[in-house]
PDB file of C-alpha atoms and ligand atoms in Angstrom:
ATOM      1  CA  MET A   1     -30.977  -8.783 -10.132  1.00 93.00           C
ATOM      2  CA  ALA A   2     -29.047 -10.440  -7.328  1.00 98.00           C
ATOM      3  CA  MET A   3     -25.269 -10.276  -7.148  1.00 98.00           C
ATOM      4  CA  VAL A   4     -22.949 -13.107  -6.083  1.00 98.00           C
ATOM      5  CA  SER A   5     -19.740 -12.956  -4.101  1.00 99.00           C
ATOM      6  CA  PRO A   6     -18.129 -16.424  -3.939  1.00 99.00           C
ATOM      7  CA  SER A   7     -16.034 -16.887  -0.803  1.00 98.00           C
ATOM      8  CA  ILE A   8     -12.481 -18.014  -1.538  1.00 98.00           C
ATOM      9  CA  LEU A   9     -12.391 -19.669   1.891  1.00 98.00           C
ATOM     10  CA  ALA A  10     -14.168 -22.632   0.297  1.00 98.00           C
ATOM     11  CA  ALA A  11     -11.801 -22.824  -2.690  1.00 98.00           C
ATOM     12  CA  ASP A  12      -8.930 -25.260  -3.185  1.00 98.00           C
ATOM     13  CA  LEU A  13      -5.957 -22.941  -2.786  1.00 96.00           C
ATOM     14  CA  SER A  14      -3.538 -25.523  -4.178  1.00 97.00           C
ATOM     15  CA  CYS A  15      -4.832 -24.525  -7.615  1.00 97.00           C
ATOM     16  CA  ILE A  16      -5.950 -20.964  -7.126  1.00 97.00           C
ATOM     17  CA  SER A  17      -5.801 -19.969 -10.806  1.00 97.00           C
ATOM     18  CA  SER A  18      -8.161 -22.720 -11.885  1.00 97.00           C
ATOM     19  CA  GLU A  19     -10.441 -22.040  -8.915  1.00 98.00           C
ATOM     20  CA  LEU A  20     -10.679 -18.406 -10.032  1.00 98.00           C
ATOM     21  CA  LYS A  21     -11.727 -19.532 -13.520  1.00 98.00           C
ATOM     22  CA  LYS A  22     -14.822 -21.090 -11.902  1.00 98.00           C
ATOM     23  CA  VAL A  23     -16.034 -17.703 -10.685  1.00 98.00           C
ATOM     24  CA  LYS A  24     -15.292 -15.445 -13.645  1.00 98.00           C
ATOM     25  CA  ASN A  25     -18.973 -14.560 -13.993  1.00 98.00           C
ATOM     26  CA  ALA A  26     -19.324 -13.535 -10.315  1.00 98.00           C
ATOM     27  CA  ASP A  27     -19.888  -9.923  -9.304  1.00 98.00           C
ATOM     28  CA  PHE A  28     -17.293 -10.006  -6.511  1.00 99.00           C
ATOM     29  CA  LEU A  29     -14.783 -12.340  -4.889  1.00 98.00           C
ATOM     30  CA  HIS A  30     -15.233 -12.562  -1.104  1.00 99.00           C
ATOM     31  CA  ILE A  31     -12.051 -12.685   1.009  1.00 98.00           C
ATOM     32  CA  ASP A  32     -12.547 -13.770   4.632  1.00 98.00           C
ATOM     33  CA  VAL A  33      -9.787 -12.256   6.753  1.00 98.00           C
ATOM     34  CA  MET A  34      -9.746 -13.913  10.209  1.00 98.00           C
ATOM     35  CA  ASP A  35      -7.321 -13.298  13.067  1.00 98.00           C
ATOM     36  CA  GLY A  36      -8.013 -16.183  15.460  1.00 98.00           C
ATOM     37  CA  VAL A  37      -9.174 -13.666  18.088  1.00 98.00           C
ATOM     38  CA  PHE A  38     -12.413 -12.130  16.838  1.00 98.00           C
ATOM     39  CA  VAL A  39     -13.268 -15.551  15.395  1.00 98.00           C
ATOM     40  CA  PRO A  40     -11.857 -18.987  16.255  1.00 98.00           C
ATOM     41  CA  ASN A  41      -9.964 -19.401  12.969  1.00 98.00           C
ATOM     42  CA  ILE A  42      -7.017 -17.812  11.164  1.00 98.00           C
ATOM     43  CA  THR A  43      -7.171 -17.426   7.407  1.00 98.00           C
ATOM     44  CA  PHE A  44      -5.797 -14.799   5.024  1.00 97.00           C
ATOM     45  CA  GLY A  45      -4.151 -11.410   5.138  1.00 97.00           C
ATOM     46  CA  THR A  46      -2.512  -8.892   2.846  1.00 98.00           C
ATOM     47  CA  PRO A  47      -0.219 -11.459   1.113  1.00 97.00           C
ATOM     48  CA  LEU A  48      -3.281 -13.096  -0.458  1.00 98.00           C
ATOM     49  CA  MET A  49      -4.455  -9.674  -1.648  1.00 98.00           C
ATOM     50  CA  GLU A  50      -1.067  -9.130  -3.297  1.00 98.00           C
ATOM     51  CA  THR A  51      -1.340 -12.521  -5.003  1.00 97.00           C
ATOM     52  CA  LEU A  52      -4.866 -11.843  -6.223  1.00 97.00           C
ATOM     53  CA  ALA A  53      -3.784  -8.485  -7.642  1.00 95.00           C
ATOM     54  CA  ARG A  54      -1.592 -10.412 -10.102  1.00 96.00           C
ATOM     55  CA  LEU A  55      -4.443 -12.686 -11.175  1.00 97.00           C
ATOM     56  CA  ASP A  56      -7.688 -12.203 -13.046  1.00 97.00           C
ATOM     57  CA  THR A  57     -10.422 -11.864 -10.411  1.00 98.00           C
ATOM     58  CA  PRO A  58     -13.814 -10.255  -9.967  1.00 98.00           C
ATOM     59  CA  PRO A  59     -13.727  -7.081  -7.812  1.00 98.00           C
ATOM     60  CA  LEU A  60     -12.506  -7.951  -4.322  1.00 98.00           C
ATOM     61  CA  ASP A  61     -14.937  -7.917  -1.403  1.00 98.00           C
ATOM     62  CA  VAL A  62     -12.925  -8.072   1.835  1.00 98.00           C
ATOM     63  CA  HIS A  63     -14.626  -9.236   5.027  1.00 99.00           C
ATOM     64  CA  LEU A  64     -12.526  -8.349   8.078  1.00 98.00           C
ATOM     65  CA  MET A  65     -13.208 -10.648  11.026  1.00 98.00           C
ATOM     66  CA  ILE A  66     -10.442  -9.209  13.165  1.00 98.00           C
ATOM     67  CA  VAL A  67     -10.407  -7.327  16.455  1.00 96.00           C
ATOM     68  CA  ASP A  68      -8.181  -4.532  15.203  1.00 93.00           C
ATOM     69  CA  ALA A  69     -10.049  -3.671  12.021  1.00 97.00           C
ATOM     70  CA  SER A  70      -9.379   0.060  12.335  1.00 97.00           C
ATOM     71  CA  ARG A  71      -5.645  -0.623  12.167  1.00 97.00           C
ATOM     72  CA  TYR A  72      -5.753  -2.714   8.988  1.00 98.00           C
ATOM     73  CA  ALA A  73      -8.827  -1.746   6.934  1.00 98.00           C
ATOM     74  CA  GLU A  74      -7.180   0.993   4.880  1.00 98.00           C
ATOM     75  CA  GLN A  75      -4.371  -1.353   3.785  1.00 98.00           C
ATOM     76  CA  TYR A  76      -6.968  -3.545   2.123  1.00 98.00           C
ATOM     77  CA  VAL A  77      -8.320  -0.571   0.177  1.00 98.00           C
ATOM     78  CA  GLU A  78      -4.789   0.262  -0.957  1.00 98.00           C
ATOM     79  CA  LEU A  79      -4.390  -3.350  -2.097  1.00 98.00           C
ATOM     80  CA  GLY A  80      -7.432  -3.044  -4.343  1.00 98.00           C
ATOM     81  CA  ALA A  81     -10.526  -3.953  -2.313  1.00 98.00           C
ATOM     82  CA  SER A  82     -13.785  -2.699  -3.844  1.00 98.00           C
ATOM     83  CA  ILE A  83     -15.737  -3.448  -0.680  1.00 99.00           C
ATOM     84  CA  VAL A  84     -14.348  -3.526   2.850  1.00 99.00           C
ATOM     85  CA  THR A  85     -16.647  -4.961   5.511  1.00 99.00           C
ATOM     86  CA  VAL A  86     -15.960  -4.462   9.207  1.00 98.00           C
ATOM     87  CA  HIS A  87     -17.853  -5.886  12.158  1.00 97.00           C
ATOM     88  CA  ALA A  88     -19.704  -3.331  14.253  1.00 93.00           C
ATOM     89  CA  GLU A  89     -18.823  -5.440  17.310  1.00 90.00           C
ATOM     90  CA  ALA A  90     -15.081  -5.109  16.625  1.00 93.00           C
ATOM     91  CA  VAL A  91     -14.677  -1.388  16.044  1.00 96.00           C
ATOM     92  CA  THR A  92     -14.824   1.270  18.745  1.00 96.00           C
ATOM     93  CA  HIS A  93     -14.948   4.291  16.421  1.00 97.00           C
ATOM     94  CA  LEU A  94     -17.065   2.796  13.667  1.00 98.00           C
ATOM     95  CA  HIS A  95     -18.192   6.086  12.137  1.00 98.00           C
ATOM     96  CA  ARG A  96     -14.589   7.228  11.761  1.00 98.00           C
ATOM     97  CA  LEU A  97     -13.464   3.962  10.173  1.00 98.00           C
ATOM     98  CA  VAL A  98     -16.381   3.778   7.735  1.00 98.00           C
ATOM     99  CA  THR A  99     -15.654   7.345   6.655  1.00 98.00           C
ATOM    100  CA  ARG A 100     -11.967   6.556   6.137  1.00 98.00           C
ATOM    101  CA  ILE A 101     -12.663   3.466   4.041  1.00 98.00           C
ATOM    102  CA  LYS A 102     -14.940   5.527   1.787  1.00 98.00           C
ATOM    103  CA  GLU A 103     -12.462   8.387   1.523  1.00 98.00           C
ATOM    104  CA  LYS A 104      -9.809   5.890   0.448  1.00 98.00           C
ATOM    105  CA  GLY A 105     -12.053   4.823  -2.419  1.00 98.00           C
ATOM    106  CA  ALA A 106     -13.790   1.573  -1.401  1.00 98.00           C
ATOM    107  CA  ARG A 107     -17.384   0.851  -0.462  1.00 98.00           C
ATOM    108  CA  ALA A 108     -17.731   0.468   3.307  1.00 99.00           C
ATOM    109  CA  PHE A 109     -20.017  -2.247   4.640  1.00 99.00           C
ATOM    110  CA  VAL A 110     -20.773  -3.030   8.252  1.00 98.00           C
ATOM    111  CA  SER A 111     -21.500  -6.587   9.371  1.00 98.00           C
ATOM    112  CA  ILE A 112     -23.481  -7.910  12.296  1.00 96.00           C
ATOM    113  CA  ASN A 113     -23.267 -11.319  13.884  1.00 97.00           C
ATOM    114  CA  PRO A 114     -26.410 -13.384  14.424  1.00 97.00           C
ATOM    115  CA  HIS A 115     -27.087 -12.022  17.947  1.00 96.00           C
ATOM    116  CA  PRO A 116     -27.231  -8.161  17.839  1.00 96.00           C
ATOM    117  CA  PRO A 117     -30.457  -6.516  16.716  1.00 97.00           C
ATOM    118  CA  VAL A 118     -30.799  -4.395  13.571  1.00 97.00           C
ATOM    119  CA  SER A 119     -31.589  -1.453  15.834  1.00 97.00           C
ATOM    120  CA  SER A 120     -27.945  -1.472  16.982  1.00 97.00           C
ATOM    121  CA  LEU A 121     -27.023  -0.210  13.499  1.00 97.00           C
ATOM    122  CA  GLU A 122     -29.553   2.612  13.378  1.00 96.00           C
ATOM    123  CA  GLU A 123     -27.094   5.505  13.712  1.00 97.00           C
ATOM    124  CA  ILE A 124     -24.509   4.118  11.285  1.00 98.00           C
ATOM    125  CA  LEU A 125     -26.888   3.193   8.451  1.00 98.00           C
ATOM    126  CA  PRO A 126     -26.903   6.673   6.852  1.00 98.00           C
ATOM    127  CA  VAL A 127     -23.109   6.470   6.492  1.00 98.00           C
ATOM    128  CA  VAL A 128     -22.522   2.930   5.192  1.00 98.00           C
ATOM    129  CA  ASP A 129     -22.714   1.591   1.644  1.00 99.00           C
ATOM    130  CA  GLY A 130     -24.013  -1.755   2.808  1.00 98.00           C
ATOM    131  CA  VAL A 131     -24.820  -4.135   5.651  1.00 98.00           C
ATOM    132  CA  LEU A 132     -23.551  -7.712   5.723  1.00 98.00           C
ATOM    133  CA  VAL A 133     -25.982  -9.897   7.650  1.00 98.00           C
ATOM    134  CA  MET A 134     -24.222 -12.934   9.125  1.00 98.00           C
ATOM    135  CA  THR A 135     -26.384 -16.036   8.919  1.00 98.00           C
ATOM    136  CA  VAL A 136     -23.760 -18.209  10.638  1.00 98.00           C
ATOM    137  CA  ASN A 137     -21.449 -17.465  13.537  1.00 98.00           C
ATOM    138  CA  PRO A 138     -18.401 -16.296  11.588  1.00 98.00           C
ATOM    139  CA  GLY A 139     -15.295 -18.451  11.424  1.00 98.00           C
ATOM    140  CA  PHE A 140     -15.787 -21.293   8.987  1.00 98.00           C
ATOM    141  CA  THR A 141     -17.229 -22.261   5.645  1.00 98.00           C
ATOM    142  CA  ALA A 142     -19.999 -24.854   5.170  1.00 97.00           C
ATOM    143  CA  GLN A 143     -21.813 -24.185   8.444  1.00 98.00           C
ATOM    144  CA  GLU A 144     -25.540 -24.479   8.905  1.00 97.00           C
ATOM    145  CA  PHE A 145     -27.651 -21.451   8.014  1.00 98.00           C
ATOM    146  CA  ILE A 146     -29.281 -19.747  11.030  1.00 98.00           C
ATOM    147  CA  ASP A 147     -32.883 -19.000  10.052  1.00 96.00           C
ATOM    148  CA  SER A 148     -33.567 -16.489  12.825  1.00 95.00           C
ATOM    149  CA  ALA A 149     -30.586 -14.344  11.722  1.00 95.00           C
ATOM    150  CA  SER A 150     -31.999 -14.032   8.214  1.00 94.00           C
ATOM    151  CA  GLU A 151     -35.028 -12.160   9.650  1.00 96.00           C
ATOM    152  CA  LYS A 152     -32.703  -9.148   9.788  1.00 98.00           C
ATOM    153  CA  ILE A 153     -32.772  -8.890   6.001  1.00 98.00           C
ATOM    154  CA  LYS A 154     -36.510  -8.109   6.066  1.00 98.00           C
ATOM    155  CA  LYS A 155     -36.048  -5.643   8.908  1.00 98.00           C
ATOM    156  CA  LEU A 156     -33.248  -3.825   7.093  1.00 98.00           C
ATOM    157  CA  ASP A 157     -35.333  -3.711   3.928  1.00 98.00           C
ATOM    158  CA  VAL A 158     -38.170  -2.060   5.877  1.00 98.00           C
ATOM    159  CA  VAL A 159     -35.736   0.527   7.277  1.00 98.00           C
ATOM    160  CA  ARG A 160     -34.404   1.147   3.778  1.00 98.00           C
ATOM    161  CA  ASN A 161     -37.894   1.743   2.411  1.00 98.00           C
ATOM    162  CA  GLN A 162     -38.937   3.943   5.322  1.00 98.00           C
ATOM    163  CA  THR A 163     -35.827   6.107   5.291  1.00 98.00           C
ATOM    164  CA  GLY A 164     -34.992   6.133   1.580  1.00 98.00           C
ATOM    165  CA  LEU A 165     -31.385   5.228   2.429  1.00 98.00           C
ATOM    166  CA  GLY A 166     -29.490   3.480  -0.367  1.00 97.00           C
ATOM    167  CA  PHE A 167     -27.408   0.897   1.501  1.00 98.00           C
ATOM    168  CA  SER A 168     -27.065  -2.575  -0.017  1.00 98.00           C
ATOM    169  CA  ILE A 169     -28.004  -5.690   1.932  1.00 98.00           C
ATOM    170  CA  ALA A 170     -25.588  -8.626   1.729  1.00 98.00           C
ATOM    171  CA  VAL A 171     -25.933 -12.009   3.403  1.00 98.00           C
ATOM    172  CA  ASP A 172     -23.137 -14.376   4.408  1.00 98.00           C
ATOM    173  CA  GLY A 173     -23.131 -17.914   5.753  1.00 98.00           C
ATOM    174  CA  GLY A 174     -24.877 -21.085   4.648  1.00 98.00           C
ATOM    175  CA  VAL A 175     -26.336 -19.534   1.501  1.00 98.00           C
ATOM    176  CA  THR A 176     -27.287 -22.115  -1.137  1.00 98.00           C
ATOM    177  CA  LEU A 177     -29.364 -22.303  -4.317  1.00 98.00           C
ATOM    178  CA  ASP A 178     -32.186 -23.620  -2.105  1.00 98.00           C
ATOM    179  CA  ASN A 179     -32.455 -20.624   0.238  1.00 98.00           C
ATOM    180  CA  ALA A 180     -31.227 -17.881  -2.128  1.00 98.00           C
ATOM    181  CA  GLY A 181     -34.648 -17.147  -3.658  1.00 98.00           C
ATOM    182  CA  VAL A 182     -36.203 -16.337  -0.280  1.00 98.00           C
ATOM    183  CA  LEU A 183     -33.219 -14.211   0.762  1.00 98.00           C
ATOM    184  CA  VAL A 184     -33.470 -12.144  -2.417  1.00 98.00           C
ATOM    185  CA  SER A 185     -37.212 -11.685  -2.066  1.00 98.00           C
ATOM    186  CA  ASP A 186     -36.645 -10.617   1.550  1.00 98.00           C
ATOM    187  CA  GLY A 187     -34.346  -7.858   0.271  1.00 98.00           C
ATOM    188  CA  ALA A 188     -30.812  -9.251  -0.084  1.00 98.00           C
ATOM    189  CA  ASP A 189     -28.851  -7.717  -2.966  1.00 98.00           C
ATOM    190  CA  ILE A 190     -25.535  -9.570  -2.628  1.00 98.00           C
ATOM    191  CA  LEU A 191     -25.239 -13.249  -1.720  1.00 98.00           C
ATOM    192  CA  VAL A 192     -21.908 -14.436  -0.350  1.00 99.00           C
ATOM    193  CA  MET A 193     -21.529 -18.143  -1.134  1.00 99.00           C
ATOM    194  CA  GLY A 194     -18.599 -20.362  -0.239  1.00 98.00           C
ATOM    195  CA  ALA A 195     -19.198 -24.097  -0.353  1.00 98.00           C
ATOM    196  CA  ALA A 196     -22.323 -23.764  -2.503  1.00 98.00           C
ATOM    197  CA  VAL A 197     -20.220 -22.294  -5.328  1.00 98.00           C
ATOM    198  CA  PHE A 198     -16.665 -23.604  -5.047  1.00 98.00           C
ATOM    199  CA  ARG A 199     -17.645 -27.140  -4.036  1.00 98.00           C
ATOM    200  CA  ASP A 200     -20.366 -27.507  -6.650  1.00 98.00           C
ATOM    201  CA  ASP A 201     -19.718 -29.410  -9.877  1.00 98.00           C
ATOM    202  CA  SER A 202     -20.911 -26.431 -11.946  1.00 98.00           C
ATOM    203  CA  PRO A 203     -19.981 -23.214 -10.133  1.00 98.00           C
ATOM    204  CA  GLU A 204     -20.654 -21.037 -13.179  1.00 98.00           C
ATOM    205  CA  GLU A 205     -24.172 -22.399 -13.427  1.00 98.00           C
ATOM    206  CA  VAL A 206     -24.836 -21.751  -9.715  1.00 98.00           C
ATOM    207  CA  ILE A 207     -23.641 -18.156 -10.143  1.00 98.00           C
ATOM    208  CA  SER A 208     -25.803 -17.635 -13.256  1.00 98.00           C
ATOM    209  CA  LYS A 209     -28.869 -18.989 -11.475  1.00 98.00           C
ATOM    210  CA  ILE A 210     -28.334 -16.630  -8.543  1.00 98.00           C
ATOM    211  CA  LYS A 211     -27.830 -13.678 -10.870  1.00 98.00           C
ATOM    212  CA  GLU A 212     -31.192 -14.392 -12.488  1.00 98.00           C
ATOM    213  CA  LEU A 213     -33.014 -14.058  -9.156  1.00 98.00           C
ATOM    214  CA  ARG A 214     -35.063 -10.912  -8.676  1.00 96.00           C
ATOM    215  CA  ARG A 215     -37.555  -9.804  -6.070  1.00 90.00           C
TER     216      ARG A 215
HETATM  217  C1  LIG B 301     -17.942 -17.247   7.605  1.00 63.44           C
HETATM  218  C2  LIG B 301     -17.427 -16.459   6.419  1.00 63.44           C
HETATM  219  C3  LIG B 301     -18.190 -16.763   5.198  1.00 63.44           C
HETATM  220  C4  LIG B 301     -17.993 -18.159   4.660  1.00 63.44           C
HETATM  221  C5  LIG B 301     -19.178 -18.533   3.837  1.00 63.44           C
HETATM  222  O1  LIG B 301     -17.282 -16.840   8.718  1.00 63.44           O
HETATM  223  O2  LIG B 301     -17.572 -15.066   6.674  1.00 63.44           O
HETATM  224  O3  LIG B 301     -17.919 -15.815   4.170  1.00 63.44           O
HETATM  225  O4  LIG B 301     -16.823 -18.261   3.884  1.00 63.44           O
HETATM  226  O5  LIG B 301     -19.090 -19.875   3.507  1.00 63.44           O
HETATM  227  P1  LIG B 301     -20.408 -20.745   3.252  1.00 63.44           P
HETATM  228  O6  LIG B 301     -21.175 -20.055   2.162  1.00 63.44           O
HETATM  229  O7  LIG B 301     -19.848 -22.073   2.846  1.00 63.44           O
HETATM  230  O8  LIG B 301     -21.176 -20.769   4.529  1.00 63.44           O
HETATM  231 ZN1  LIG B 302     -17.442 -13.711   4.936  1.00 63.44          ZN
END
């Protein structure tokens, strides 16, 4: 069964408690941390994590789109993240950071932008808990899905079958009820969804429909 991680970037933060009620049945809550350097937008940081810790939320799935991920990643684990995702392109000593995140007690995912090939992850795959395939150029919610980037899901699924590695495959950017079925049959386990959940009239129903999808 597929899992859903609604992205709070698409929520109305003026009423965060009621927005969180919309996603009670989700598997995770996706937090997009952006620094205005790695991506052309600035969003949230540790203060939002501290706020969420006082509220009723699904397990937190933190996506770090920052240049200095190795400096900040562990703080997010300490603040309660279940998953911490870092971008391979933004971390010099990726193996070290992934190991540290896991030692601290979170699942460590690595993300790749639309342009690098799956082969660039070959050496890190045995160490990570998951790969987050970006199907938009990171930075904003409600962007158009990039079809060619989603091909990486199939490629990662082949690698997973050939090697017997147990990493999860997550997909982020432009995911909707319309394309979710194909993504899950290609091999995606976790679907990050911003606008398609928070800006829908029936978010709970969208989440339930996604959770019913299987390969
Ligand atoms: C994009 C972010 C995504 C975004 C997804 O940079 O990493 O998580 O919030 O939003 P949608 O699903 O609306 O494309
Ligand atoms: Zn994200």
